[in-house]
Short mmCIF file of C-alpha atoms in Angstrom, two decimals:
data_model
loop_
_atom_site.label_atom_id
_atom_site.label_comp_id
_atom_site.label_asym_id
_atom_site.label_seq_id
_atom_site.Cartn_x
_atom_site.Cartn_y
_atom_site.Cartn_z
CA MET A 1 112.04 53.79 78.44
CA ALA A 2 110.89 56.95 80.35
CA TYR A 3 107.31 55.76 80.37
CA VAL A 4 108.33 52.48 82.01
CA ILE A 5 110.19 54.27 84.50
CA ALA A 6 107.53 56.57 85.33
CA VAL A 7 105.05 53.67 85.78
CA LEU A 8 107.37 51.66 88.11
CA PHE A 9 107.88 54.92 90.27
CA ALA A 10 104.22 55.43 90.31
CA ALA A 11 103.97 51.91 91.40
CA ALA A 12 106.60 52.38 94.20
CA LEU A 13 104.94 55.27 95.58
CA ALA A 14 101.44 53.71 95.68
CA GLY A 15 103.22 50.58 97.31
CA TRP A 16 104.78 52.85 100.08
CA ALA A 17 101.41 54.55 100.47
CA VAL A 18 99.68 51.08 101.22
CA HIS A 19 102.37 50.36 103.51
CA VAL A 20 101.97 53.40 105.52
CA ARG A 21 98.22 53.00 105.61
CA ALA A 22 98.70 49.45 106.64
CA ARG A 23 100.82 50.14 109.39
CA LYS A 24 98.67 52.94 110.82
CA PHE A 25 95.56 50.70 110.71
CA PRO A 26 96.75 46.92 110.95
CA GLY A 27 94.53 43.86 110.65
CA SER A 28 93.92 43.57 107.01
CA LEU A 29 94.45 45.56 103.82
CA ALA A 30 90.67 45.80 103.24
CA LEU A 31 90.26 47.50 106.78
CA ALA A 32 93.01 49.66 106.17
CA LEU A 33 92.21 50.66 102.77
CA LEU A 34 88.70 50.34 101.61
CA PRO A 35 86.09 52.91 101.60
CA ARG A 36 83.43 50.69 103.27
CA HIS A 37 85.53 50.49 106.06
CA ALA A 38 86.00 54.26 106.58
CA GLU A 39 83.71 54.36 109.75
CA ASP A 40 85.54 51.80 111.37
CA ARG A 41 88.53 53.70 110.63
CA ARG A 42 87.38 56.98 111.66
CA PRO A 43 87.35 56.84 115.66
CA LEU A 44 91.14 55.94 115.55
CA ALA A 45 92.01 58.49 112.95
CA GLN A 46 89.85 61.32 114.83
CA ALA A 47 91.55 60.58 117.75
CA ARG A 48 94.92 60.66 116.41
CA ALA A 49 94.16 63.98 114.53
CA ASN A 50 92.83 65.68 117.79
CA VAL A 51 96.35 64.38 119.62
CA ARG A 52 98.43 65.85 116.65
CA SER A 53 96.50 69.15 116.54
CA LEU A 54 97.06 69.87 120.22
CA GLU A 55 100.76 68.57 120.09
CA GLU A 56 101.33 71.03 117.20
CA ILE A 57 99.59 74.08 118.64
CA ALA A 58 101.81 73.45 121.86
CA ARG A 59 105.04 73.19 119.68
CA SER A 60 104.22 76.25 117.96
CA GLU A 61 103.49 78.54 121.04
CA GLU A 62 106.84 76.87 122.70
CA SER A 63 108.78 77.76 119.50
CA ALA A 64 107.36 81.44 119.38
CA ALA A 65 108.05 81.84 122.93
CA ARG A 66 111.61 80.29 122.52
CA SER A 67 112.21 82.59 119.74
CA ALA A 68 111.15 85.74 121.70
CA LEU A 69 113.53 84.90 124.69
CA ALA A 70 116.32 84.38 122.12
CA LEU A 71 115.51 87.61 120.79
CA ALA A 72 115.38 89.26 124.09
CA GLU A 73 118.58 87.98 124.90
CA GLN A 74 120.23 88.98 121.37
CA ASN A 75 119.03 92.71 121.77
CA ARG A 76 120.32 92.64 125.30
CA GLU A 77 124.13 91.45 124.10
CA ARG A 78 123.57 93.94 121.36
CA ASP A 79 122.89 96.79 123.77
CA LEU A 80 125.57 95.88 126.24
CA ARG A 81 128.07 95.57 123.53
CA ALA A 82 126.93 99.19 121.74
CA ALA A 83 127.30 100.75 125.41
CA GLY A 84 130.78 99.01 125.79
CA GLN A 85 131.89 100.35 122.45
CA ARG A 86 130.54 103.84 123.49
CA VAL A 87 132.46 103.78 126.78
CA ALA A 88 135.78 102.42 125.02
CA GLY A 89 135.42 104.96 122.17
CA LEU A 90 135.39 107.74 124.93
CA GLU A 91 137.77 106.28 127.00
CA LYS A 92 140.34 105.89 123.91
CA PRO A 93 138.90 108.10 120.99
CA GLY A 94 141.78 107.00 118.59
CA ARG A 95 142.03 108.58 115.20
CA GLY A 96 138.17 108.40 114.62
CA LYS A 97 136.23 108.45 111.21
CA ARG A 98 138.54 109.49 108.28
CA LEU A 99 137.33 113.21 107.18
CA GLY A 100 139.54 113.77 104.03
CA ALA A 101 143.09 113.85 102.85
CA LEU A 102 145.11 116.63 100.52
CA GLY A 103 148.82 115.51 99.84
CA GLU A 104 150.70 114.30 102.94
CA LEU A 105 147.98 115.29 105.26
CA THR A 106 145.09 113.02 106.25
CA LEU A 107 142.43 114.28 108.50
CA TYR A 108 140.50 112.23 110.68
CA GLU A 109 138.11 113.17 113.76
CA HIS A 110 140.52 113.65 116.34
CA THR A 111 143.80 113.60 114.67
CA LEU A 112 145.54 114.88 111.71
CA VAL A 113 148.47 112.53 110.38
CA LYS A 114 151.24 113.67 108.19
CA LYS A 115 152.90 110.91 105.93
CA PRO A 116 155.95 112.29 103.98
CA PRO A 117 157.19 110.31 100.91
CA THR A 118 160.04 109.30 103.21
CA GLY A 119 160.10 108.67 107.07
CA ALA A 120 157.77 108.10 109.50
CA ALA A 121 154.10 109.27 109.79
CA CYS A 122 153.50 112.09 112.02
CA THR A 123 150.31 112.38 114.25
CA LEU A 124 149.00 115.40 115.57
CA GLN A 125 146.16 115.64 118.08
CA LEU A 126 143.70 118.14 116.70
CA ALA A 127 142.76 119.49 120.30
CA GLY A 128 144.25 122.84 120.52
CA LEU A 129 145.89 122.91 117.13
CA ARG A 130 145.84 126.07 115.13
CA VAL A 131 145.89 126.19 111.34
CA ARG A 132 147.62 128.89 109.27
CA PHE A 133 147.49 129.29 105.08
CA GLU A 134 150.17 130.89 103.30
CA SER A 135 150.62 131.62 99.63
CA GLY A 136 154.35 131.43 98.03
CA ASP A 137 155.29 132.17 94.69
CA SER A 138 155.98 128.28 93.69
CA ALA A 139 153.67 126.80 96.70
CA TYR A 140 151.14 127.24 98.99
CA TYR A 141 151.89 126.57 102.65
CA LEU A 142 149.93 125.01 105.64
CA TYR A 143 151.09 125.40 108.88
CA VAL A 144 149.77 123.68 111.90
CA LEU A 145 150.55 124.82 114.99
CA GLU A 146 150.37 122.64 118.27
CA ALA A 147 149.25 123.90 121.75
CA ASP A 148 152.95 124.59 122.43
CA GLY A 149 153.47 126.44 119.19
CA ASN A 150 155.49 124.16 117.46
CA PRO A 151 154.78 124.38 113.75
CA GLU A 152 154.21 121.46 111.21
CA ARG A 153 154.60 123.01 107.72
CA THR A 154 153.12 120.94 104.68
CA ASP A 155 154.04 122.26 100.90
CA TYR A 156 151.60 122.39 98.12
CA PRO A 157 153.05 123.14 94.92
CA ARG A 158 151.21 125.38 92.84
CA ARG A 159 149.06 123.80 89.98
CA THR A 160 150.80 123.99 86.41
CA GLY A 161 149.87 122.60 83.05
CA GLU A 162 146.26 121.69 81.82
CA GLY A 163 144.24 118.70 81.56
CA GLU A 164 145.85 115.45 82.09
CA GLU A 165 149.22 117.07 82.16
CA ALA A 166 148.07 119.25 85.22
CA LYS A 167 150.35 118.68 88.35
CA GLY A 168 150.11 120.48 91.84
CA PHE A 169 147.28 122.25 93.67
CA THR A 170 144.84 125.26 93.24
CA GLU A 171 144.77 127.87 96.21
CA ASP A 172 140.91 126.91 96.42
CA ARG A 173 141.64 123.07 97.21
CA VAL A 174 144.35 124.14 99.60
CA ARG A 175 142.20 126.74 101.13
CA ASP A 176 139.29 124.28 101.55
CA PHE A 177 141.38 121.73 103.28
CA ALA A 178 142.61 124.23 105.65
CA ASP A 179 139.01 125.18 106.65
CA ALA A 180 138.08 121.43 106.79
CA VAL A 181 141.00 121.17 109.50
CA GLN A 182 139.91 124.28 111.39
CA ARG A 183 136.26 122.93 111.40
CA ALA A 184 137.52 119.52 112.82
CA VAL A 185 139.57 121.38 115.20
CA ALA A 186 136.70 123.07 116.64
CA ARG A 187 134.52 120.24 116.97
CA GLU A 188 137.51 118.36 118.80
CA ASN A 189 137.96 121.14 121.22
CA ALA A 190 134.15 121.04 121.90
CA PHE A 191 134.39 117.14 122.24
CA ARG A 192 137.27 117.37 124.40
CA ALA A 193 135.47 119.70 126.87
CA THR A 194 132.58 117.93 127.33
CA LEU A 195 134.53 114.45 127.43
CA PRO A 196 134.46 113.95 131.17
CA GLU A 197 130.67 114.10 131.55
CA GLN A 198 130.15 112.36 128.44
CA LEU A 199 132.21 109.31 129.82
CA LYS A 200 130.62 109.44 132.94
CA GLN A 201 127.05 109.23 131.27
CA ALA A 202 128.28 106.39 129.04
CA GLN A 203 129.50 104.47 132.04
CA ARG A 204 126.21 105.03 133.86
CA ASP A 205 124.09 103.93 130.92
CA ARG A 206 126.21 100.71 130.74
CA GLU A 207 125.85 99.94 134.31
CA LEU A 208 122.00 100.58 133.95
CA LEU A 209 122.22 98.14 130.94
CA GLU A 210 123.87 95.70 133.03
CA GLN A 211 121.35 95.54 135.79
CA ASP A 212 118.21 95.76 133.56
CA THR A 213 117.09 92.28 132.67
CA GLU A 214 113.54 92.82 132.71
CA ALA A 215 113.09 91.98 129.24
CA VAL A 216 115.00 88.93 129.26
CA ASP A 217 113.47 87.73 132.43
CA ARG A 218 110.14 88.39 131.33
CA ALA A 219 110.48 86.49 128.07
CA ARG A 220 112.38 83.73 130.10
CA GLU A 221 108.96 83.27 132.51
CA ARG A 222 106.86 83.43 129.34
CA HIS A 223 108.73 80.73 127.92
CA ALA A 224 108.47 78.56 131.11
CA GLU A 225 104.80 79.41 131.68
CA ILE A 226 104.02 78.00 128.41
CA GLN A 227 106.03 74.54 128.75
CA ALA A 228 104.36 74.25 132.06
CA ARG A 229 100.79 74.83 130.75
CA HIS A 230 101.61 72.23 127.88
CA LYS A 231 103.04 69.61 130.00
CA ASP A 232 100.10 69.58 132.47
CA SER A 233 97.44 70.48 129.59
CA PRO A 234 94.26 68.58 130.46
CA ARG A 235 93.10 68.63 127.02
CA LEU A 236 96.05 67.15 125.66
CA ALA A 237 95.86 64.72 128.66
CA GLU A 238 92.35 63.84 127.78
CA ALA A 239 93.09 63.67 124.05
CA ARG A 240 95.89 61.27 124.52
CA ALA A 241 93.42 59.07 126.57
CA GLU A 242 90.92 59.10 124.08
CA LEU A 243 93.53 58.14 121.71
CA GLU A 244 94.41 55.09 123.78
CA THR A 245 90.94 53.99 124.04
CA ALA A 246 90.72 54.04 120.24
CA ARG A 247 93.89 51.93 119.93
CA LEU A 248 92.66 49.28 122.52
CA GLU A 249 89.14 49.20 120.59
CA TRP A 250 90.87 48.63 117.38
CA ARG A 251 93.23 45.80 118.79
CA ARG A 252 90.04 44.14 120.56
CA HIS A 253 88.49 43.85 116.88
CA THR A 254 91.50 43.12 114.99
CA GLY A 255 94.02 41.62 117.43
CA ARG A 256 96.60 44.21 116.11
CA MET A 257 97.58 47.20 118.41
CA PRO A 258 97.95 50.40 116.12
CA PRO A 259 100.74 52.87 116.80
CA PRO A 260 99.76 56.14 118.25
#
């Protein structure tokens, strides 16, 4: 059964190939298929091939130019979007990246957030904060003082137990977190000191990007130039004229006009 199906499929393919060939070279099957008529078919086949080759070159060049234009536009949009995000990030820095956490405190680039087990979270701006570590009998204490001197204390119970039964915090761990907060405060103070100038520069950079359309304009001009060159191509026009002549000659001999 499989052999019969394969034979039928092969026959169908062969029949389709004959049909296509007969349409390209109308008149008679012998003229379209037999080797002895290869020279009769050659002028029409060669003229078609010349046109197809030039058309393919034109399509390829236009496609490459169109892709280059799209890429230039995408790059400009990407740069504008990044510049806009830079300005927005300086205008409203927000929390910034998460830098770490310990107990109720979570440290971000620009803020320190305290979320107690009950009640609402408290957000402290890092700029101007002061941090103090103290050690008590049963806990370690991390004091965060705002610029107005208002203190916010966070308790870290001392570590008890061993292995999986261990609870609480070691002194080193609390001190390390306090140091991380102090470093973040120092960076934030430096950031805030230069923020006005950074914002002005970012706004200038964005304005320059908005005005700079050179890369896109150059790609658009290149695309238009290639389109115009191929539209008015003398080589393609000549090849098409030769194909039309070959088609007319074929019709003169066979009485049938072949497709382009």
